[in-house]
Amino acid sequence: LDPLQVGAMEATYMGNLQRIEEELDLTIEVKNCEKGKIYDKDIVDSDKKKVENLAHSMKMSSLADPTSDTCIMEKAGSKTVKRYMSDTRELMNERLRKFCQTVMVKDENGVEHEELRKNDDGSYKLREDLTLVETKELQQVYEELDAALTDLEKRQKGLLQLAQKWVTEGVFETGYYHGDLHAGNIMISDNDPGVTAIDFGNATELTEEQKKHVTIMMLAAATGDAVMFRDSFHALLQNTPAEHG
């Protein structure tokens, strides 16, 4: 092999190894989690009035001091947003199945399964032969699902608040941002109507130069300027240290 290629491969390997070791070092997670308290900031509306804060950050427990391979966190919730949405969808389908028309469809693997048929407006298509008893039962189901909808709306507000804090802090304020925010790293609790961000192992802080390029990229995306986006993205990569990924 070409010595230059070997050197490049070794550098890539060592860089990846360092990132893996850092991600496995729980003291880094603890430090990032401490900085992540900014996601607990209060939210204000356009009139500068506080609104219910539904976005939170995971918290470390005081039961024991953290080490590189051990730390204790307070319970952030009982399920992830991904699981919560899946469970809610299954609940809705299960409760409405008896009253709705169904259709057989194939998934991406070609396996057939039954789905509830929908109208053009997205609502479910009810059976045309519902009895009076079933109609009354359906009304009770609607009331049950209405309560679930209220909970969903609360979670949605929490997700919007978390997204607002994530972007605002990362791009326009401190530069700190959660580096791996997705539906599997946001928790839902039965005792709290909001959402909680977890797993701060990949959190980092953007420099002023990086924040500038991200802002320009956002502007380019909003205006459809592909050249500006490309140039700013290239500049962002040049100003991003390897450890930031």
PDB file of C-alpha atoms in Angstrom:
ATOM      1  CA  LEU A   1       0.000   0.000   0.000  1.00  0.00           C
ATOM      2  CA  ASP A   2       1.000   3.597  -0.590  1.00  0.00           C
ATOM      3  CA  PRO A   3       2.526   5.010   2.659  1.00  0.00           C
ATOM      4  CA  LEU A   4       0.296   8.085   2.306  1.00  0.00           C
ATOM      5  CA  GLN A   5      -2.793   5.865   2.137  1.00  0.00           C
ATOM      6  CA  VAL A   6      -1.638   3.901   5.175  1.00  0.00           C
ATOM      7  CA  GLY A   7      -1.083   7.139   7.075  1.00  0.00           C
ATOM      8  CA  ALA A   8      -4.523   8.435   6.151  1.00  0.00           C
ATOM      9  CA  MET A   9      -6.170   5.147   7.148  1.00  0.00           C
ATOM     10  CA  GLU A  10      -4.331   5.170  10.476  1.00  0.00           C
ATOM     11  CA  ALA A  11      -5.369   8.762  11.170  1.00  0.00           C
ATOM     12  CA  THR A  12      -9.003   7.925  10.389  1.00  0.00           C
ATOM     13  CA  TYR A  13      -8.875   4.847  12.603  1.00  0.00           C
ATOM     14  CA  MET A  14      -7.291   6.707  15.518  1.00  0.00           C
ATOM     15  CA  GLY A  15      -9.802   9.533  15.164  1.00  0.00           C
ATOM     16  CA  ASN A  16     -12.725   7.094  15.234  1.00  0.00           C
ATOM     17  CA  LEU A  17     -11.190   5.238  18.176  1.00  0.00           C
ATOM     18  CA  GLN A  18     -10.813   8.473  20.117  1.00  0.00           C
ATOM     19  CA  ARG A  19     -14.458   9.399  19.490  1.00  0.00           C
ATOM     20  CA  ILE A  20     -15.597   5.955  20.649  1.00  0.00           C
ATOM     21  CA  GLU A  21     -13.474   6.165  23.802  1.00  0.00           C
ATOM     22  CA  GLU A  22     -14.804   9.637  24.553  1.00  0.00           C
ATOM     23  CA  GLU A  23     -18.392   8.510  24.052  1.00  0.00           C
ATOM     24  CA  LEU A  24     -17.818   5.615  26.475  1.00  0.00           C
ATOM     25  CA  ASP A  25     -16.327   7.978  29.074  1.00  0.00           C
ATOM     26  CA  LEU A  26     -19.320   8.787  31.279  1.00  0.00           C
ATOM     27  CA  THR A  27     -17.594  11.760  32.905  1.00  0.00           C
ATOM     28  CA  ILE A  28     -17.984  13.551  29.562  1.00  0.00           C
ATOM     29  CA  GLU A  29     -21.680  12.660  29.572  1.00  0.00           C
ATOM     30  CA  VAL A  30     -21.974  14.130  33.067  1.00  0.00           C
ATOM     31  CA  LYS A  31     -20.270  17.392  32.070  1.00  0.00           C
ATOM     32  CA  ASN A  32     -22.443  17.698  28.964  1.00  0.00           C
ATOM     33  CA  CYS A  33     -25.532  16.941  31.016  1.00  0.00           C
ATOM     34  CA  GLU A  34     -24.613  19.749  33.415  1.00  0.00           C
ATOM     35  CA  LYS A  35     -24.347  22.178  30.494  1.00  0.00           C
ATOM     36  CA  GLY A  36     -27.582  20.734  29.111  1.00  0.00           C
ATOM     37  CA  LYS A  37     -29.493  22.387  31.950  1.00  0.00           C
ATOM     38  CA  ILE A  38     -29.998  25.252  29.526  1.00  0.00           C
ATOM     39  CA  TYR A  39     -32.797  23.142  28.030  1.00  0.00           C
ATOM     40  CA  ASP A  40     -34.662  23.657  31.328  1.00  0.00           C
ATOM     41  CA  LYS A  41     -34.865  27.395  30.687  1.00  0.00           C
ATOM     42  CA  ASP A  42     -38.262  29.030  31.010  1.00  0.00           C
ATOM     43  CA  ILE A  43     -40.186  29.829  27.834  1.00  0.00           C
ATOM     44  CA  VAL A  44     -41.727  33.245  27.193  1.00  0.00           C
ATOM     45  CA  ASP A  45     -44.284  34.213  24.567  1.00  0.00           C
ATOM     46  CA  SER A  46     -44.258  37.212  22.240  1.00  0.00           C
ATOM     47  CA  ASP A  47     -45.520  39.380  25.117  1.00  0.00           C
ATOM     48  CA  LYS A  48     -42.579  38.312  27.308  1.00  0.00           C
ATOM     49  CA  LYS A  49     -44.891  36.306  29.566  1.00  0.00           C
ATOM     50  CA  LYS A  50     -43.833  32.918  30.904  1.00  0.00           C
ATOM     51  CA  VAL A  51     -45.627  29.903  29.475  1.00  0.00           C
ATOM     52  CA  GLU A  52     -45.730  26.362  30.809  1.00  0.00           C
ATOM     53  CA  ASN A  53     -42.289  24.822  30.344  1.00  0.00           C
ATOM     54  CA  LEU A  54     -42.725  21.378  28.774  1.00  0.00           C
ATOM     55  CA  ALA A  55     -39.137  20.740  27.636  1.00  0.00           C
ATOM     56  CA  HIS A  56     -36.566  19.409  30.092  1.00  0.00           C
ATOM     57  CA  SER A  57     -33.075  17.959  30.305  1.00  0.00           C
ATOM     58  CA  MET A  58     -32.044  14.730  32.026  1.00  0.00           C
ATOM     59  CA  LYS A  59     -30.616  15.155  35.520  1.00  0.00           C
ATOM     60  CA  MET A  60     -27.804  13.398  37.339  1.00  0.00           C
ATOM     61  CA  SER A  61     -28.505  11.731  40.671  1.00  0.00           C
ATOM     62  CA  SER A  62     -26.612  12.790  43.792  1.00  0.00           C
ATOM     63  CA  LEU A  63     -26.534   9.227  45.166  1.00  0.00           C
ATOM     64  CA  ALA A  64     -22.965   8.629  43.982  1.00  0.00           C
ATOM     65  CA  ASP A  65     -20.147  10.539  42.314  1.00  0.00           C
ATOM     66  CA  PRO A  66     -19.739   9.673  38.615  1.00  0.00           C
ATOM     67  CA  THR A  67     -16.677   7.896  37.233  1.00  0.00           C
ATOM     68  CA  SER A  68     -15.506   7.148  33.691  1.00  0.00           C
ATOM     69  CA  ASP A  69     -17.614   3.987  33.595  1.00  0.00           C
ATOM     70  CA  THR A  70     -20.348   4.631  36.167  1.00  0.00           C
ATOM     71  CA  CYS A  71     -22.961   7.313  36.722  1.00  0.00           C
ATOM     72  CA  ILE A  72     -26.475   7.426  38.126  1.00  0.00           C
ATOM     73  CA  MET A  73     -29.198   9.449  36.449  1.00  0.00           C
ATOM     74  CA  GLU A  74     -32.647  10.353  37.656  1.00  0.00           C
ATOM     75  CA  LYS A  75     -35.391   8.552  35.779  1.00  0.00           C
ATOM     76  CA  ALA A  76     -36.388  10.712  32.819  1.00  0.00           C
ATOM     77  CA  GLY A  77     -39.488   8.794  31.751  1.00  0.00           C
ATOM     78  CA  SER A  78     -40.968   5.409  31.028  1.00  0.00           C
ATOM     79  CA  LYS A  79     -40.749   5.407  27.224  1.00  0.00           C
ATOM     80  CA  THR A  80     -39.135   7.214  24.312  1.00  0.00           C
ATOM     81  CA  VAL A  81     -41.074   9.536  22.016  1.00  0.00           C
ATOM     82  CA  LYS A  82     -40.719   6.897  19.306  1.00  0.00           C
ATOM     83  CA  ARG A  83     -42.331   4.258  21.540  1.00  0.00           C
ATOM     84  CA  TYR A  84     -44.957   6.715  22.770  1.00  0.00           C
ATOM     85  CA  MET A  85     -46.066   7.536  19.224  1.00  0.00           C
ATOM     86  CA  SER A  86     -46.122   3.848  18.295  1.00  0.00           C
ATOM     87  CA  ASP A  87     -48.192   2.948  21.364  1.00  0.00           C
ATOM     88  CA  THR A  88     -50.618   5.808  20.753  1.00  0.00           C
ATOM     89  CA  ARG A  89     -51.085   4.769  17.129  1.00  0.00           C
ATOM     90  CA  GLU A  90     -51.681   1.165  18.159  1.00  0.00           C
ATOM     91  CA  LEU A  91     -54.205   2.254  20.794  1.00  0.00           C
ATOM     92  CA  MET A  92     -56.141   4.289  18.249  1.00  0.00           C
ATOM     93  CA  ASN A  93     -56.161   1.481  15.679  1.00  0.00           C
ATOM     94  CA  GLU A  94     -57.146  -1.106  18.266  1.00  0.00           C
ATOM     95  CA  ARG A  95     -60.049   0.943  19.652  1.00  0.00           C
ATOM     96  CA  LEU A  96     -61.402   1.955  16.222  1.00  0.00           C
ATOM     97  CA  ARG A  97     -60.874  -1.310  14.339  1.00  0.00           C
ATOM     98  CA  LYS A  98     -64.268  -2.694  15.336  1.00  0.00           C
ATOM     99  CA  PHE A  99     -66.099   0.274  13.823  1.00  0.00           C
ATOM    100  CA  CYS A 100     -64.085   0.993  10.683  1.00  0.00           C
ATOM    101  CA  GLN A 101     -63.666  -0.462   7.239  1.00  0.00           C
ATOM    102  CA  THR A 102     -60.325  -2.189   6.710  1.00  0.00           C
ATOM    103  CA  VAL A 103     -58.079  -2.935   3.759  1.00  0.00           C
ATOM    104  CA  MET A 104     -55.166  -5.336   3.243  1.00  0.00           C
ATOM    105  CA  VAL A 105     -51.869  -3.672   2.307  1.00  0.00           C
ATOM    106  CA  LYS A 106     -48.301  -4.874   1.829  1.00  0.00           C
ATOM    107  CA  ASP A 107     -45.349  -3.518   3.773  1.00  0.00           C
ATOM    108  CA  GLU A 108     -41.856  -2.928   2.346  1.00  0.00           C
ATOM    109  CA  ASN A 109     -41.120  -6.638   2.742  1.00  0.00           C
ATOM    110  CA  GLY A 110     -44.195  -7.681   0.789  1.00  0.00           C
ATOM    111  CA  VAL A 111     -46.010  -8.980   3.879  1.00  0.00           C
ATOM    112  CA  GLU A 112     -49.735  -8.262   3.924  1.00  0.00           C
ATOM    113  CA  HIS A 113     -51.396  -6.725   6.967  1.00  0.00           C
ATOM    114  CA  GLU A 114     -54.707  -5.089   7.734  1.00  0.00           C
ATOM    115  CA  GLU A 115     -55.064  -1.313   7.969  1.00  0.00           C
ATOM    116  CA  LEU A 116     -57.999   0.955   8.684  1.00  0.00           C
ATOM    117  CA  ARG A 117     -59.406   2.509   5.518  1.00  0.00           C
ATOM    118  CA  LYS A 118     -59.292   6.312   5.370  1.00  0.00           C
ATOM    119  CA  ASN A 119     -61.359   8.998   3.665  1.00  0.00           C
ATOM    120  CA  ASP A 120     -59.771  11.609   1.399  1.00  0.00           C
ATOM    121  CA  ASP A 121     -59.560  14.043   4.337  1.00  0.00           C
ATOM    122  CA  GLY A 122     -57.559  11.545   6.406  1.00  0.00           C
ATOM    123  CA  SER A 123     -60.386  10.541   8.723  1.00  0.00           C
ATOM    124  CA  TYR A 124     -61.205   6.863   9.174  1.00  0.00           C
ATOM    125  CA  LYS A 125     -63.966   5.369   7.051  1.00  0.00           C
ATOM    126  CA  LEU A 126     -66.666   3.921   9.322  1.00  0.00           C
ATOM    127  CA  ARG A 127     -68.577   0.752   8.535  1.00  0.00           C
ATOM    128  CA  GLU A 128     -71.939   1.450   6.938  1.00  0.00           C
ATOM    129  CA  ASP A 129     -73.715  -1.262   8.945  1.00  0.00           C
ATOM    130  CA  LEU A 130     -73.035   0.040  12.459  1.00  0.00           C
ATOM    131  CA  THR A 131     -75.805  -0.829  14.902  1.00  0.00           C
ATOM    132  CA  LEU A 132     -77.258   1.636  17.397  1.00  0.00           C
ATOM    133  CA  VAL A 133     -75.405  -0.110  20.206  1.00  0.00           C
ATOM    134  CA  GLU A 134     -72.122   0.124  18.290  1.00  0.00           C
ATOM    135  CA  THR A 135     -72.747   3.802  17.553  1.00  0.00           C
ATOM    136  CA  LYS A 136     -73.126   4.533  21.274  1.00  0.00           C
ATOM    137  CA  GLU A 137     -70.000   2.489  22.001  1.00  0.00           C
ATOM    138  CA  LEU A 138     -68.125   4.422  19.321  1.00  0.00           C
ATOM    139  CA  GLN A 139     -69.035   7.673  21.056  1.00  0.00           C
ATOM    140  CA  GLN A 140     -67.380   6.390  24.220  1.00  0.00           C
ATOM    141  CA  VAL A 141     -64.294   5.435  22.239  1.00  0.00           C
ATOM    142  CA  TYR A 142     -64.167   8.955  20.783  1.00  0.00           C
ATOM    143  CA  GLU A 143     -64.203  10.393  24.312  1.00  0.00           C
ATOM    144  CA  GLU A 144     -61.358   8.085  25.312  1.00  0.00           C
ATOM    145  CA  LEU A 145     -59.300   9.040  22.262  1.00  0.00           C
ATOM    146  CA  ASP A 146     -60.042  12.718  22.861  1.00  0.00           C
ATOM    147  CA  ALA A 147     -58.204  12.421  26.188  1.00  0.00           C
ATOM    148  CA  ALA A 148     -55.285  10.806  24.354  1.00  0.00           C
ATOM    149  CA  LEU A 149     -55.345  13.696  21.864  1.00  0.00           C
ATOM    150  CA  THR A 150     -55.075  16.215  24.701  1.00  0.00           C
ATOM    151  CA  ASP A 151     -51.981  14.396  25.948  1.00  0.00           C
ATOM    152  CA  LEU A 152     -50.547  14.309  22.420  1.00  0.00           C
ATOM    153  CA  GLU A 153     -50.995  18.071  22.085  1.00  0.00           C
ATOM    154  CA  LYS A 154     -49.058  18.605  25.311  1.00  0.00           C
ATOM    155  CA  ARG A 155     -46.223  16.408  24.066  1.00  0.00           C
ATOM    156  CA  GLN A 156     -46.216  18.249  20.760  1.00  0.00           C
ATOM    157  CA  LYS A 157     -45.800  21.576  22.559  1.00  0.00           C
ATOM    158  CA  GLY A 158     -42.943  20.071  24.546  1.00  0.00           C
ATOM    159  CA  LEU A 159     -41.200  18.897  21.376  1.00  0.00           C
ATOM    160  CA  LEU A 160     -41.626  22.323  19.783  1.00  0.00           C
ATOM    161  CA  GLN A 161     -40.166  23.986  22.876  1.00  0.00           C
ATOM    162  CA  LEU A 162     -37.226  21.572  22.915  1.00  0.00           C
ATOM    163  CA  ALA A 163     -36.564  22.212  19.227  1.00  0.00           C
ATOM    164  CA  GLN A 164     -36.726  25.965  19.846  1.00  0.00           C
ATOM    165  CA  LYS A 165     -34.219  25.741  22.700  1.00  0.00           C
ATOM    166  CA  TRP A 166     -31.971  23.405  20.704  1.00  0.00           C
ATOM    167  CA  VAL A 167     -31.741  25.778  17.736  1.00  0.00           C
ATOM    168  CA  THR A 168     -31.668  29.002  19.754  1.00  0.00           C
ATOM    169  CA  GLU A 169     -28.881  27.872  22.085  1.00  0.00           C
ATOM    170  CA  GLY A 170     -26.860  26.170  19.347  1.00  0.00           C
ATOM    171  CA  VAL A 171     -27.020  28.853  16.668  1.00  0.00           C
ATOM    172  CA  PHE A 172     -27.908  32.174  18.301  1.00  0.00           C
ATOM    173  CA  GLU A 173     -26.732  32.027  21.915  1.00  0.00           C
ATOM    174  CA  THR A 174     -24.170  29.850  23.748  1.00  0.00           C
ATOM    175  CA  GLY A 175     -23.387  27.524  20.817  1.00  0.00           C
ATOM    176  CA  TYR A 176     -24.172  24.465  22.969  1.00  0.00           C
ATOM    177  CA  TYR A 177     -26.306  21.835  21.319  1.00  0.00           C
ATOM    178  CA  HIS A 178     -27.329  18.221  21.810  1.00  0.00           C
ATOM    179  CA  GLY A 179     -25.459  16.307  19.128  1.00  0.00           C
ATOM    180  CA  ASP A 180     -27.827  13.356  18.807  1.00  0.00           C
ATOM    181  CA  LEU A 181     -31.379  14.597  19.291  1.00  0.00           C
ATOM    182  CA  HIS A 182     -33.925  12.151  17.882  1.00  0.00           C
ATOM    183  CA  ALA A 183     -37.095  10.320  18.907  1.00  0.00           C
ATOM    184  CA  GLY A 184     -35.085   7.658  20.734  1.00  0.00           C
ATOM    185  CA  ASN A 185     -33.291  10.233  22.900  1.00  0.00           C
ATOM    186  CA  ILE A 186     -36.381  12.092  24.093  1.00  0.00           C
ATOM    187  CA  MET A 187     -38.305  10.552  26.968  1.00  0.00           C
ATOM    188  CA  ILE A 188     -41.973  10.656  27.956  1.00  0.00           C
ATOM    189  CA  SER A 189     -43.132  10.334  31.567  1.00  0.00           C
ATOM    190  CA  ASP A 190     -46.593   9.413  32.803  1.00  0.00           C
ATOM    191  CA  ASN A 191     -46.109  11.886  35.675  1.00  0.00           C
ATOM    192  CA  ASP A 192     -45.088  14.869  33.538  1.00  0.00           C
ATOM    193  CA  PRO A 193     -46.885  16.267  30.465  1.00  0.00           C
ATOM    194  CA  GLY A 194     -43.638  17.395  28.863  1.00  0.00           C
ATOM    195  CA  VAL A 195     -40.604  15.762  27.238  1.00  0.00           C
ATOM    196  CA  THR A 196     -37.040  15.206  28.489  1.00  0.00           C
ATOM    197  CA  ALA A 197     -33.850  15.092  26.398  1.00  0.00           C
ATOM    198  CA  ILE A 198     -31.365  12.342  27.349  1.00  0.00           C
ATOM    199  CA  ASP A 199     -27.988  10.994  26.146  1.00  0.00           C
ATOM    200  CA  PHE A 200     -25.684  14.009  26.025  1.00  0.00           C
ATOM    201  CA  GLY A 201     -22.614  11.986  25.053  1.00  0.00           C
ATOM    202  CA  ASN A 202     -22.352  13.713  21.650  1.00  0.00           C
ATOM    203  CA  ALA A 203     -23.194  17.223  22.838  1.00  0.00           C
ATOM    204  CA  THR A 204     -20.762  19.956  21.815  1.00  0.00           C
ATOM    205  CA  GLU A 205     -20.427  23.713  21.429  1.00  0.00           C
ATOM    206  CA  LEU A 206     -20.222  25.603  18.165  1.00  0.00           C
ATOM    207  CA  THR A 207     -17.679  28.358  17.744  1.00  0.00           C
ATOM    208  CA  GLU A 208     -18.773  31.813  16.591  1.00  0.00           C
ATOM    209  CA  GLU A 209     -17.435  30.996  13.124  1.00  0.00           C
ATOM    210  CA  GLN A 210     -19.411  27.749  12.983  1.00  0.00           C
ATOM    211  CA  LYS A 211     -22.573  29.474  14.164  1.00  0.00           C
ATOM    212  CA  LYS A 212     -22.136  32.039  11.388  1.00  0.00           C
ATOM    213  CA  HIS A 213     -21.919  29.356   8.708  1.00  0.00           C
ATOM    214  CA  VAL A 214     -24.919  27.462  10.102  1.00  0.00           C
ATOM    215  CA  THR A 215     -26.938  30.691  10.051  1.00  0.00           C
ATOM    216  CA  ILE A 216     -25.957  31.344   6.437  1.00  0.00           C
ATOM    217  CA  MET A 217     -26.926  27.761   5.538  1.00  0.00           C
ATOM    218  CA  MET A 218     -30.354  28.284   7.134  1.00  0.00           C
ATOM    219  CA  LEU A 219     -30.805  31.501   5.154  1.00  0.00           C
ATOM    220  CA  ALA A 220     -29.689  29.763   1.947  1.00  0.00           C
ATOM    221  CA  ALA A 221     -32.135  26.899   2.524  1.00  0.00           C
ATOM    222  CA  ALA A 222     -34.978  29.356   3.174  1.00  0.00           C
ATOM    223  CA  THR A 223     -34.249  31.316  -0.018  1.00  0.00           C
ATOM    224  CA  GLY A 224     -33.412  28.302  -2.177  1.00  0.00           C
ATOM    225  CA  ASP A 225     -29.845  29.485  -2.830  1.00  0.00           C
ATOM    226  CA  ALA A 226     -28.012  26.188  -3.488  1.00  0.00           C
ATOM    227  CA  VAL A 227     -24.656  27.848  -4.181  1.00  0.00           C
ATOM    228  CA  MET A 228     -24.710  29.801  -0.927  1.00  0.00           C
ATOM    229  CA  PHE A 229     -25.668  26.644   0.960  1.00  0.00           C
ATOM    230  CA  ARG A 230     -22.859  24.633  -0.655  1.00  0.00           C
ATOM    231  CA  ASP A 231     -20.222  27.280   0.025  1.00  0.00           C
ATOM    232  CA  SER A 232     -21.305  27.761   3.648  1.00  0.00           C
ATOM    233  CA  PHE A 233     -21.438  24.018   4.244  1.00  0.00           C
ATOM    234  CA  HIS A 234     -17.916  23.656   2.840  1.00  0.00           C
ATOM    235  CA  ALA A 235     -16.706  26.491   5.074  1.00  0.00           C
ATOM    236  CA  LEU A 236     -18.413  24.889   8.086  1.00  0.00           C
ATOM    237  CA  LEU A 237     -16.575  21.614   7.466  1.00  0.00           C
ATOM    238  CA  GLN A 238     -13.275  23.457   7.232  1.00  0.00           C
ATOM    239  CA  ASN A 239     -13.966  25.144  10.572  1.00  0.00           C
ATOM    240  CA  THR A 240     -15.144  21.971  12.340  1.00  0.00           C
ATOM    241  CA  PRO A 241     -12.473  20.084  14.340  1.00  0.00           C
ATOM    242  CA  ALA A 242     -12.382  16.330  13.824  1.00  0.00           C
ATOM    243  CA  GLU A 243     -13.615  15.643  17.369  1.00  0.00           C
ATOM    244  CA  HIS A 244     -16.875  17.432  16.559  1.00  0.00           C
ATOM    245  CA  GLY A 245     -17.623  14.917  13.819  1.00  0.00           C
TER     246      GLY A 245
END
